[in-house]
Coordinates of C-alpha atoms in Angstrom, one line a residue:
M208 CA -53.1 -18.0 -4.5
V209 CA -50.5 -15.2 -4.0
D210 CA -47.8 -14.6 -7.1
K211 CA -44.7 -15.1 -6.3
H212 CA -41.3 -14.3 -8.0
D213 CA -38.2 -16.3 -7.9
V214 CA -36.4 -13.6 -6.6
I215 CA -37.0 -9.8 -5.9
V216 CA -33.2 -7.6 -5.8
V217 CA -33.6 -4.4 -4.2
G218 CA -32.0 -1.5 -5.3
A219 CA -30.5 -1.2 -8.8
G220 CA -27.2 -0.1 -8.2
P221 CA -24.2 -2.1 -9.9
G222 CA -24.9 -5.1 -7.6
G223 CA -28.9 -5.7 -8.0
C224 CA -28.6 -5.0 -11.4
A225 CA -25.5 -7.2 -11.6
A226 CA -27.7 -9.6 -9.4
A227 CA -30.6 -9.3 -11.5
Y228 CA -29.0 -9.4 -15.1
Y229 CA -27.0 -12.7 -14.0
L230 CA -30.4 -13.9 -13.7
A231 CA -32.5 -13.0 -15.8
K232 CA -29.9 -14.0 -18.7
R233 CA -30.6 -17.5 -17.5
G234 CA -34.9 -17.3 -17.2
Y235 CA -35.6 -16.6 -13.9
D236 CA -38.3 -14.3 -12.9
V237 CA -36.8 -11.4 -11.4
V238 CA -37.6 -8.2 -10.1
L239 CA -36.0 -5.2 -9.8
L240 CA -36.9 -2.8 -7.0
E241 CA -35.3 0.9 -7.2
K242 CA -36.8 3.5 -4.7
A243 CA -35.6 6.5 -7.3
K244 CA -37.7 7.4 -10.5
V245 CA -34.9 6.4 -12.6
P246 CA -32.0 4.1 -11.6
G247 CA -29.0 6.2 -10.6
Q248 CA -31.1 9.2 -10.2
R249 CA -29.8 9.1 -6.0
N250 CA -26.4 7.7 -6.5
V251 CA -22.9 8.2 -6.0
T252 CA -19.3 7.9 -6.8
G253 CA -16.1 9.5 -7.2
G254 CA -15.8 7.1 -9.2
V255 CA -13.6 4.9 -11.2
L256 CA -15.5 1.7 -12.0
Y257 CA -12.6 -1.5 -12.7
G258 CA -14.2 -3.5 -15.4
S259 CA -12.4 -6.8 -14.0
Y260 CA -12.0 -8.3 -11.1
I261 CA -11.9 -12.1 -9.9
P262 CA -11.8 -13.9 -12.9
G263 CA -15.9 -14.8 -13.5
Y264 CA -16.9 -11.9 -11.2
G265 CA -15.9 -8.5 -13.4
L266 CA -18.2 -6.7 -14.6
I267 CA -16.3 -7.9 -18.1
D268 CA -17.2 -11.0 -17.4
L269 CA -20.8 -10.3 -16.9
I270 CA -21.3 -8.3 -20.0
P271 CA -18.3 -8.9 -22.0
E272 CA -19.6 -6.3 -24.4
F273 CA -19.8 -3.0 -21.7
E274 CA -16.9 -1.2 -23.0
S275 CA -18.2 -0.8 -26.4
E276 CA -21.7 0.0 -24.7
A277 CA -22.1 1.2 -21.6
P278 CA -22.6 5.4 -21.0
L279 CA -18.2 5.5 -19.9
E280 CA -16.4 8.8 -19.6
R281 CA -13.0 8.6 -20.0
R282 CA -10.1 5.5 -19.8
V283 CA -8.6 6.2 -16.6
V284 CA -4.9 5.4 -17.8
R285 CA -2.8 7.0 -14.5
Y286 CA -3.2 7.6 -11.0
R287 CA -1.5 9.7 -8.5
L288 CA -1.6 10.5 -4.8
A289 CA -1.0 14.0 -4.2
M290 CA 0.7 14.6 -0.7
I291 CA 0.2 18.9 -0.4
S292 CA 1.6 21.6 2.5
S293 CA -1.2 24.5 3.5
P294 CA 0.5 27.3 1.2
S295 CA 2.1 29.9 3.3
Y296 CA 4.4 33.0 2.6
P297 CA 7.3 32.4 1.3
G298 CA 9.9 33.0 4.2
E299 CA 13.1 32.7 1.6
Y300 CA 11.7 35.8 0.0
R301 CA 11.1 37.8 3.1
Y302 CA 13.4 40.4 3.0
R303 CA 12.7 40.7 -1.0
S304 CA 10.3 42.5 -3.2
V305 CA 8.1 39.7 -3.9
S306 CA 4.1 40.3 -4.7
P307 CA 2.1 39.9 -1.0
D308 CA 0.0 37.0 -3.0
A309 CA 3.0 34.7 -3.5
R310 CA 2.3 31.8 -1.6
S311 CA 4.9 28.4 -1.4
Y312 CA 3.8 25.0 -0.7
R313 CA 5.3 21.5 -0.7
V314 CA 3.9 18.9 -2.9
L315 CA 4.9 15.2 -3.5
E316 CA 3.3 13.1 -6.3
I317 CA 3.1 9.1 -6.0
T318 CA 2.5 7.8 -9.4
E319 CA 2.5 4.8 -11.1
G320 CA 5.7 2.4 -11.3
S321 CA 7.5 5.0 -8.8
L322 CA 9.4 3.4 -5.5
L323 CA 6.7 4.6 -3.0
D324 CA 3.9 3.5 -5.7
R325 CA 3.7 -0.3 -3.5
F326 CA 2.3 1.6 -0.8
V327 CA -0.4 3.7 -2.6
H328 CA -1.7 1.9 -5.5
R329 CA -0.1 -1.2 -5.6
G330 CA -1.4 -2.6 -9.6
I331 CA -4.7 -1.1 -9.5
S332 CA -4.9 -1.3 -13.0
T333 CA -7.0 -3.8 -14.6
G334 CA -6.7 -2.2 -18.2
H335 CA -10.8 -2.3 -18.1
D336 CA -11.0 1.0 -15.3
Y337 CA -13.3 4.0 -16.6
T338 CA -14.7 6.9 -14.8
V339 CA -18.5 7.0 -14.8
I340 CA -21.5 8.9 -13.9
R341 CA -23.8 6.6 -12.4
A342 CA -26.9 8.8 -13.5
K343 CA -25.8 7.2 -17.2
F344 CA -24.5 4.1 -15.8
D345 CA -26.9 2.9 -13.9
R346 CA -29.9 3.9 -15.8
W347 CA -27.8 1.6 -18.9
F348 CA -27.3 -1.0 -16.6
S349 CA -30.4 -1.5 -15.5
R350 CA -32.0 -1.4 -19.1
K351 CA -29.8 -4.4 -19.7
V352 CA -31.5 -6.0 -16.9
E353 CA -34.9 -5.6 -18.6
E354 CA -33.8 -6.6 -22.2
V355 CA -32.6 -10.4 -20.8
G356 CA -36.0 -10.4 -19.3
G357 CA -36.1 -8.7 -16.1
I358 CA -38.6 -6.5 -14.3
V359 CA -37.4 -3.0 -13.3
V360 CA -39.5 -1.3 -11.0
T361 CA -38.8 2.1 -10.2
A362 CA -40.4 5.2 -7.7
T363 CA -40.7 2.0 -5.1
A364 CA -39.3 2.1 -1.8
V365 CA -38.5 -1.0 0.0
E366 CA -39.8 -0.3 3.8
D367 CA -39.9 -3.7 5.1
L368 CA -39.0 -7.8 5.0
V369 CA -42.3 -10.1 4.8
F370 CA -41.3 -13.1 7.5
E371 CA -43.0 -16.6 7.5
G372 CA -41.5 -17.7 11.0
D373 CA -37.8 -16.5 10.4
R374 CA -37.7 -17.3 7.1
V375 CA -37.9 -14.2 4.6
I376 CA -40.7 -14.5 2.1
G377 CA -40.7 -11.4 0.3
V378 CA -40.8 -7.4 0.7
R379 CA -43.1 -4.4 2.0
T380 CA -43.1 -1.6 0.1
D381 CA -44.6 1.7 0.2
R382 CA -47.8 0.2 -1.6
E383 CA -48.0 -3.9 -1.9
E384 CA -46.8 -6.8 -0.5
L385 CA -44.2 -8.9 -3.3
Y386 CA -43.3 -12.6 -2.2
A387 CA -40.3 -14.5 -3.3
D388 CA -37.7 -17.7 -2.8
L389 CA -35.1 -15.3 -2.5
V390 CA -34.3 -11.5 -1.6
I391 CA -31.3 -10.0 -2.4
D392 CA -30.5 -6.6 -0.6
A393 CA -28.6 -4.3 -3.2
S394 CA -30.3 -1.1 -1.2
G395 CA -26.4 0.3 0.3
V396 CA -25.3 1.6 3.0
T397 CA -28.2 2.9 4.3
S398 CA -30.0 -0.5 4.3
K399 CA -32.8 -0.9 6.9
L400 CA -33.3 -4.5 5.7
V401 CA -30.0 -5.7 7.2
I402 CA -31.2 -4.2 10.5
K403 CA -34.8 -5.7 10.0
A404 CA -33.3 -9.1 9.3
G405 CA -31.1 -8.9 12.8
L406 CA -27.8 -9.2 10.8
R407 CA -26.3 -6.0 12.4
G408 CA -27.8 -2.6 14.5
P409 CA -27.9 1.0 12.9
L410 CA -24.1 1.8 11.6
Q411 CA -21.7 4.1 13.9
P412 CA -19.8 7.2 13.1
W413 CA -16.2 4.7 13.2
Q414 CA -17.7 2.3 10.5
V415 CA -18.4 5.0 7.6
Y416 CA -16.6 7.3 6.0
H417 CA -18.3 10.5 4.4
G418 CA -18.1 11.9 1.0
V419 CA -18.8 15.2 -0.5
K420 CA -18.5 16.1 -4.1
Q421 CA -18.4 18.8 -6.8
V422 CA -18.7 18.4 -10.2
Y423 CA -17.2 21.1 -12.4
Q424 CA -17.9 21.4 -16.0
L425 CA -15.1 22.3 -18.3
G426 CA -14.9 21.0 -21.9
E427 CA -13.4 17.9 -23.7
E428 CA -10.3 19.4 -25.0
E429 CA -9.5 22.2 -22.0
I430 CA -9.3 18.6 -19.4
N431 CA -7.2 17.0 -22.0
R432 CA -4.5 20.2 -22.3
R433 CA -4.6 21.0 -18.7
F434 CA -4.1 17.3 -17.3
G435 CA -1.8 15.9 -20.3
L436 CA -4.3 13.3 -21.8
K437 CA -5.5 12.4 -25.0
S438 CA -9.0 12.0 -26.2
G439 CA -10.8 9.5 -24.2
E440 CA -8.0 9.1 -21.7
G441 CA -8.3 9.9 -17.9
V442 CA -6.7 10.2 -14.6
A443 CA -7.9 9.6 -10.5
I444 CA -5.8 11.8 -8.3
A445 CA -5.7 11.1 -4.8
V446 CA -5.0 14.0 -2.5
M447 CA -4.0 14.5 1.4
G448 CA -2.9 17.2 3.4
D449 CA -3.5 19.5 6.0
F450 CA -6.6 21.1 4.6
L451 CA -8.3 17.9 6.3
H452 CA -7.8 19.3 9.7
G453 CA -7.3 16.2 11.7
A454 CA -10.0 14.6 9.5
I455 CA -8.9 11.0 8.6
G456 CA -9.4 10.2 4.7
G457 CA -8.6 12.4 1.3
G458 CA -9.5 14.1 -1.4
F459 CA -10.0 13.0 -5.1
I460 CA -9.8 14.3 -8.8
Y461 CA -11.3 12.4 -11.2
T462 CA -11.5 13.6 -14.8
N463 CA -15.1 12.6 -16.3
R464 CA -15.5 13.2 -20.9
D465 CA -16.3 16.8 -20.0
T466 CA -16.1 17.1 -16.2
I467 CA -14.2 17.1 -13.6
S468 CA -15.5 15.5 -10.4
V469 CA -13.7 16.6 -7.2
G470 CA -14.5 15.9 -3.8
I471 CA -13.1 14.6 -0.3
V472 CA -13.8 11.2 1.5
V473 CA -13.6 11.2 5.5
S474 CA -14.2 9.3 8.1
I475 CA -17.0 10.3 9.9
D476 CA -15.6 9.8 13.6
S477 CA -12.7 11.9 12.5
M478 CA -15.0 14.5 11.0
I479 CA -16.9 15.2 14.1
D480 CA -13.6 15.1 16.0
S481 CA -12.3 17.6 13.9
V482 CA -15.0 19.7 14.6
R483 CA -15.0 19.2 18.2
K484 CA -11.2 20.0 18.3
E485 CA -11.1 22.9 15.8
V486 CA -14.2 24.6 15.6
D487 CA -13.0 27.1 14.4
K488 CA -11.6 26.3 11.3
V489 CA -13.9 23.4 10.3
G490 CA -17.5 23.9 10.5
K491 CA -18.9 21.7 8.0
P492 CA -17.6 19.1 5.5
L493 CA -17.7 21.9 2.9
D494 CA -15.2 23.5 4.8
I495 CA -12.8 21.2 4.0
L496 CA -13.6 20.6 0.9
E497 CA -13.3 24.4 0.4
E498 CA -10.3 24.5 1.3
M499 CA -8.7 21.9 -0.8
V500 CA -10.3 23.2 -4.2
S501 CA -9.3 26.8 -3.3
H502 CA -5.4 25.1 -2.6
P503 CA -3.3 26.0 -6.0
Y504 CA -2.6 22.7 -6.5
V505 CA -6.1 21.8 -7.0
S506 CA -7.5 24.9 -8.0
R507 CA -5.5 25.4 -11.5
Y508 CA -7.2 22.6 -13.0
L509 CA -10.8 24.4 -12.1
E510 CA -10.2 28.3 -12.8
G511 CA -12.6 29.2 -15.2
A512 CA -14.9 25.9 -14.7
K513 CA -18.3 26.1 -14.3
L514 CA -20.2 24.3 -10.9
V515 CA -22.4 22.3 -12.3
E516 CA -23.4 19.4 -8.7
Y517 CA -22.9 19.1 -5.5
S518 CA -23.5 15.7 -3.8
A519 CA -22.9 13.7 -0.6
H520 CA -22.7 10.0 -0.1
N521 CA -21.6 7.4 3.0
I522 CA -19.3 4.8 2.2
P523 CA -19.5 1.5 4.8
K524 CA -15.4 0.9 6.3
G525 CA -15.2 -2.5 4.6
H526 CA -13.1 -3.2 7.5
K527 CA -15.8 -2.3 10.1
T528 CA -19.0 -3.3 8.4
M529 CA -18.6 -6.7 6.2
L530 CA -20.9 -8.8 7.2
E531 CA -19.6 -11.4 9.2
K532 CA -23.3 -13.5 8.6
P533 CA -24.6 -11.7 4.9
L534 CA -27.6 -14.2 4.6
K535 CA -30.5 -15.4 6.9
S536 CA -33.4 -18.1 5.1
G537 CA -34.3 -16.0 2.0
F538 CA -32.2 -13.5 2.1
L539 CA -29.0 -12.3 1.0
V540 CA -26.8 -8.8 1.4
V541 CA -24.7 -7.4 -1.8
G542 CA -22.5 -3.9 -2.0
D543 CA -22.4 -1.6 0.5
A544 CA -25.2 -2.8 2.4
L545 CA -22.7 -5.7 3.1
G546 CA -20.1 -4.0 3.7
S547 CA -17.5 -5.0 0.7
F548 CA -15.8 -1.8 0.3
V549 CA -12.0 -1.5 0.8
K550 CA -9.9 1.7 0.4
I551 CA -6.9 0.8 -1.5
G552 CA -4.4 3.5 -0.9
G553 CA -5.4 6.8 -1.6
L554 CA -8.6 5.8 -3.8
I555 CA -11.9 4.0 -2.6
D556 CA -13.0 0.9 -4.6
G557 CA -16.4 -0.2 -3.9
M558 CA -18.2 -0.8 -7.5
R559 CA -16.6 -3.6 -8.7
R560 CA -17.0 -5.5 -5.2
A561 CA -20.8 -4.7 -5.3
I562 CA -20.8 -6.5 -8.9
A563 CA -19.4 -9.6 -7.6
T564 CA -21.2 -10.3 -4.5
G565 CA -24.3 -9.6 -6.7
I566 CA -23.1 -12.2 -9.1
M567 CA -22.7 -14.5 -6.5
A568 CA -25.6 -13.8 -4.7
A569 CA -27.4 -15.2 -7.9
Q570 CA -25.1 -18.0 -8.5
T571 CA -26.1 -18.9 -4.9
Y572 CA -29.8 -18.9 -5.3
I573 CA -29.0 -21.4 -8.7
Y574 CA -27.4 -23.4 -6.0
A575 CA -30.3 -23.2 -3.9
R576 CA -32.9 -23.7 -6.1
K577 CA -31.3 -27.0 -7.4
H578 CA -31.4 -28.4 -4.1
H579 CA -34.9 -27.0 -3.7
D580 CA -33.8 -25.1 0.1
F581 CA -33.3 -21.6 0.2
S582 CA -32.8 -22.1 4.3
E583 CA -29.3 -20.5 5.9
K584 CA -27.7 -24.3 5.9
T585 CA -28.4 -23.9 1.7
L586 CA -27.4 -20.7 1.2
A587 CA -24.3 -20.5 3.3
V588 CA -22.4 -21.3 0.4
Y589 CA -22.3 -17.7 -0.5
L590 CA -20.2 -17.9 2.1
D591 CA -17.7 -19.8 0.6
L592 CA -17.9 -17.5 -2.9
L593 CA -17.2 -14.4 -1.0
E594 CA -14.1 -15.8 0.6
P595 CA -12.4 -14.0 -2.1
I596 CA -13.9 -10.6 -0.9
Y597 CA -12.8 -11.4 2.9
R598 CA -9.4 -11.5 1.6
D599 CA -9.4 -8.4 0.3
I600 CA -11.4 -6.7 3.5
R601 CA -8.7 -8.7 5.6
R602 CA -5.8 -7.1 3.6
S603 CA -7.7 -3.7 3.9
A604 CA -8.1 -3.5 7.8
R605 CA -4.5 -4.5 7.7
N606 CA -3.4 -1.4 5.5
S607 CA -5.4 0.6 7.7
L608 CA -3.5 0.3 10.5
L609 CA -1.0 2.6 8.5
S610 CA -3.1 4.5 5.7
E611 CA -5.8 5.5 8.3
S612 CA -3.0 6.1 11.3
R613 CA -2.9 9.2 13.2
L614 CA 0.6 8.6 13.0
L615 CA 0.4 9.5 9.0
Y616 CA -2.0 11.7 9.1
G617 CA -0.2 14.1 11.9
P618 CA 3.4 14.0 11.7
G619 CA 3.8 11.4 9.0
Y620 CA 3.1 13.1 5.5
R621 CA 4.7 16.2 6.6
L622 CA 8.1 14.4 7.2
I623 CA 7.6 12.4 4.0
L624 CA 6.9 16.1 2.4
R625 CA 9.6 17.6 4.0
L626 CA 12.2 14.9 3.0
L627 CA 10.8 13.9 -0.2
G628 CA 8.4 16.8 -1.9
R629 CA 9.4 19.6 -4.1
S630 CA 9.1 23.1 -3.4
E631 CA 5.9 25.1 -5.6
T632 CA 5.7 29.0 -5.4
T633 CA 2.7 31.0 -7.1
V634 CA 0.5 33.7 -6.7
I635 CA -3.1 33.1 -5.6
N636 CA -5.8 35.5 -5.9
N637 CA -7.4 37.5 -3.3
Q638 CA -10.0 35.8 -1.5
A639 CA -14.0 36.3 -1.6
V640 CA -15.5 38.4 1.3
E641 CA -16.7 34.4 3.4
R642 CA -20.4 33.9 3.5
D643 CA -21.9 31.7 6.1
A644 CA -22.6 28.2 5.5
I645 CA -26.3 28.6 5.1
Q646 CA -26.0 31.3 2.5
R647 CA -23.0 28.5 0.7
I648 CA -24.6 25.4 0.4
Q649 CA -28.3 27.1 -0.5
E650 CA -26.4 28.3 -3.6
R651 CA -25.1 24.5 -3.9
T652 CA -28.4 22.9 -3.8
G653 CA -29.7 25.4 -6.0
L654 CA -28.3 23.7 -8.6
L655 CA -30.1 20.5 -8.0
V656 CA -33.3 19.1 -8.8
Y657 CA -35.8 18.0 -6.1
E658 CA -38.9 16.6 -5.9
E659 CA -40.8 17.2 -2.6
D660 CA -43.1 14.9 -1.2
K661 CA -45.5 17.3 0.5
I662 CA -47.4 14.6 2.2
Y663 CA -44.0 12.0 4.0
S664 CA -41.0 12.8 5.3
H665 CA -38.5 10.2 5.2
I666 CA -36.6 11.2 8.5
K667 CA -38.1 11.2 11.6
V668 CA -36.6 13.8 14.4
D669 CA -37.6 12.8 17.9
Y670 CA -36.7 16.0 18.9
E671 CA -36.7 16.1 22.8
R672 CA -34.1 13.7 22.8
A673 CA -31.9 15.6 20.2
N674 CA -32.6 18.7 21.7
R675 CA -30.8 17.0 25.2
D676 CA -27.7 16.1 23.3
P677 CA -25.2 18.4 24.5
Y678 CA -23.6 18.5 20.7
K679 CA -25.8 17.6 18.3
L680 CA -22.9 16.9 15.8
W681 CA -25.3 15.9 13.0
V682 CA -26.2 19.3 12.4
P683 CA -22.5 20.4 11.2
A684 CA -21.8 16.9 9.8
C685 CA -25.1 17.3 7.4
P686 CA -23.8 18.1 4.0
V687 CA -26.3 20.6 3.4
N688 CA -29.0 22.6 5.4
C689 CA -31.6 19.8 6.2
Y690 CA -30.6 20.5 10.2
T691 CA -29.8 23.8 11.8
I692 CA -29.7 25.1 15.5
S693 CA -32.0 28.0 16.7
V694 CA -29.6 30.2 20.0
P695 CA -31.8 32.4 21.3
G696 CA -30.7 36.0 21.3
K697 CA -28.3 35.2 18.0
G698 CA -29.9 33.2 15.2
I699 CA -29.9 30.5 13.1
F700 CA -26.9 28.2 12.3
A701 CA -26.0 25.4 10.4
S702 CA -22.4 25.8 11.0
Y703 CA -21.1 25.8 14.6
R704 CA -17.6 27.6 12.8
D705 CA -20.5 30.2 11.9
L706 CA -21.3 30.4 16.1
Y707 CA -18.1 30.3 16.8
R708 CA -17.3 33.8 14.3
Y709 CA -20.2 35.6 15.8
N710 CA -19.6 34.9 19.4
L711 CA -15.7 36.0 18.7
E712 CA -17.3 39.3 16.7
M713 CA -19.7 40.2 19.7
L714 CA -16.8 39.4 22.2
R715 CA -14.1 41.9 20.4
R716 CA -17.3 44.8 20.5
S717 CA -17.7 44.1 24.2
K718 CA -14.2 43.6 25.2
S719 CA -15.8 42.2 28.1
L720 CA -13.5 39.6 28.5
K721 CA -12.3 39.5 32.4
G722 CA -9.5 37.3 33.7
N723 CA -7.0 35.1 32.0
G724 CA -7.7 33.9 28.8
S725 CA -7.9 34.7 25.0
L726 CA -10.9 36.1 23.7
A727 CA -10.6 33.3 20.7
S728 CA -10.3 30.2 23.6
E729 CA -13.3 32.6 25.4
A730 CA -15.7 32.2 21.7
I731 CA -15.3 28.6 21.5
R732 CA -16.3 28.0 25.3
E733 CA -19.1 30.1 24.5
T734 CA -20.1 28.7 21.0
W735 CA -20.1 24.8 23.0
R736 CA -22.2 26.5 25.4
D737 CA -24.7 27.6 22.8
V738 CA -24.7 24.6 21.1
A739 CA -25.7 23.1 24.7
R740 CA -29.0 25.2 25.0
A741 CA -30.0 25.6 20.8
E742 CA -33.1 24.1 19.8
V743 CA -32.6 21.9 16.7
R744 CA -34.5 22.3 13.3
F745 CA -34.9 20.0 10.6
D746 CA -36.3 20.5 6.9
H747 CA -36.0 17.4 5.1
V748 CA -36.4 19.5 1.3
A749 CA -33.3 19.9 0.7
C750 CA -31.9 16.2 1.8
V751 CA -30.0 14.5 -0.7
S752 CA -30.5 10.9 1.8
C753 CA -26.7 10.7 2.5
G754 CA -28.2 8.9 5.7
T755 CA -25.0 11.0 8.0
C756 CA -27.4 12.3 10.4
W757 CA -28.9 8.9 11.0
V758 CA -25.5 7.5 11.9
I759 CA -24.8 10.4 14.1
G760 CA -27.5 10.9 15.9
H761 CA -29.4 7.7 16.3
P762 CA -31.8 6.7 18.6
A763 CA -32.7 10.4 18.2
I764 CA -33.1 10.5 14.3
D765 CA -34.4 7.4 11.9
F766 CA -33.8 7.1 8.7
N767 CA -35.9 5.6 6.0
P768 CA -35.9 5.9 2.1
E769 CA -38.3 8.0 0.4
R770 CA -41.4 7.1 -0.9
G771 CA -42.7 7.4 -4.7
G772 CA -39.6 8.3 -5.8
H773 CA -39.1 12.4 -4.2
G774 CA -36.4 13.6 -3.1
V775 CA -32.8 14.7 -5.4
K776 CA -32.1 13.5 -8.7
F777 CA -28.5 13.9 -9.5
R778 CA -27.5 14.5 -13.4
Y779 CA -23.3 13.9 -12.9
S780 CA -22.6 12.0 -9.8

């Protein structure tokens, strides 16, 4: 007789741990499978964990003592949205004797309680909100599962579902098959199980946000001083401005105990559109992040801080990805795999919804168990439990009509800044000599810990198909150097902006432009001609498993979970 568990949960993030903890605490036989060697090593968040949510479905309901037990960084006591313009030489000083490094910009800070706040934060605070580092938090959460009798198995990649007819009866890992009455998919935005179950196809660029983050070490007391905080207090700041170059999204700053998380989250479709339209300005996601970090409004917080980690992650747009049918006989979906994610004003909010949907899935199992039936008909009670989540998603969809509109990200915020913002003047340091993207990213990935799989590559590239793509936009969108293009006679490039600059310099040297048009416009045309004829190169060693290449490059690119716990191991994300 084949051994069978009551429930198999795939993925030891907040949603998976919540489902497993809820069930194991009530005595059910639960196995929690995690692809990383230690839960949290692969996970990235901005990130604020909102401890309270729908009554009965918050972390504080699941584990009332979490505030005294969990490895929390700081309790968030302030939220802020900052709109900033690009620094420019102050026109009012044009005819005065001022430093050539003087720059002025406009800024509008929208804080909780202000008149505009209801359009931004809308009472997001719950009183139990904390910045967290997932490498620490998920490890703690998975240990809580073990404490109540759950089985946690790490370094195990779930690669497929096991079916009996139309019903899911288990999973196939990279080592064996496991069986259960119910499989709960909490494997995140890169889940292939939802595809295997026939619940949706591969995600498209318009359905996904892309996040890139840098973590800076500074020291607890210095963070308190710079942000005006008391010990244990934290702040969450959302940022929007010209540094986005038309990409829809924004930046963020979160204070941890002795580090600061700084990053961007942008819609992938708008990001690659920015590369297409402004290849002379944007070549990689890192370019957007670096421009934000160098802005005097942001750089003042980071002066003298040490960069300790670089990471990237994709995030589902809830209003574009939330599954209408999140179940199949023997199978439920929770968290990011479900699409239970919203953008609240300038802030993103997914972890508490992952926890809530994990609890709801656990309750659905208990209901189905009482009825001795794990068919779709019985599991459909999950849809009733999810109704508050669906309401959130529908509200988010309505809000996105303005909050993610071209009107707001174009003339809208500039008009708001002109009318309501204040002017700031500062002196900037001379900019360092620019290096190409390959060098800058290698510097950052050199901070990371990798365990290379010398046998198996979790990403498969159909090179013939990939090389036929005239734009190959997953190459510049990749946050690291997994992908490059080889341009005959010119070299290897990870950034199309770098290729543009190479072409511009060659044109300047040759002065060979004939007829109408500028050197810059001809360099742009030459860049896209080069991209069309270039050959794609791929190296999985530096991969951070964000899945961006799969979102943009499918079907030329296929993405799977790493086996045996190999891959990147984040420490501060």
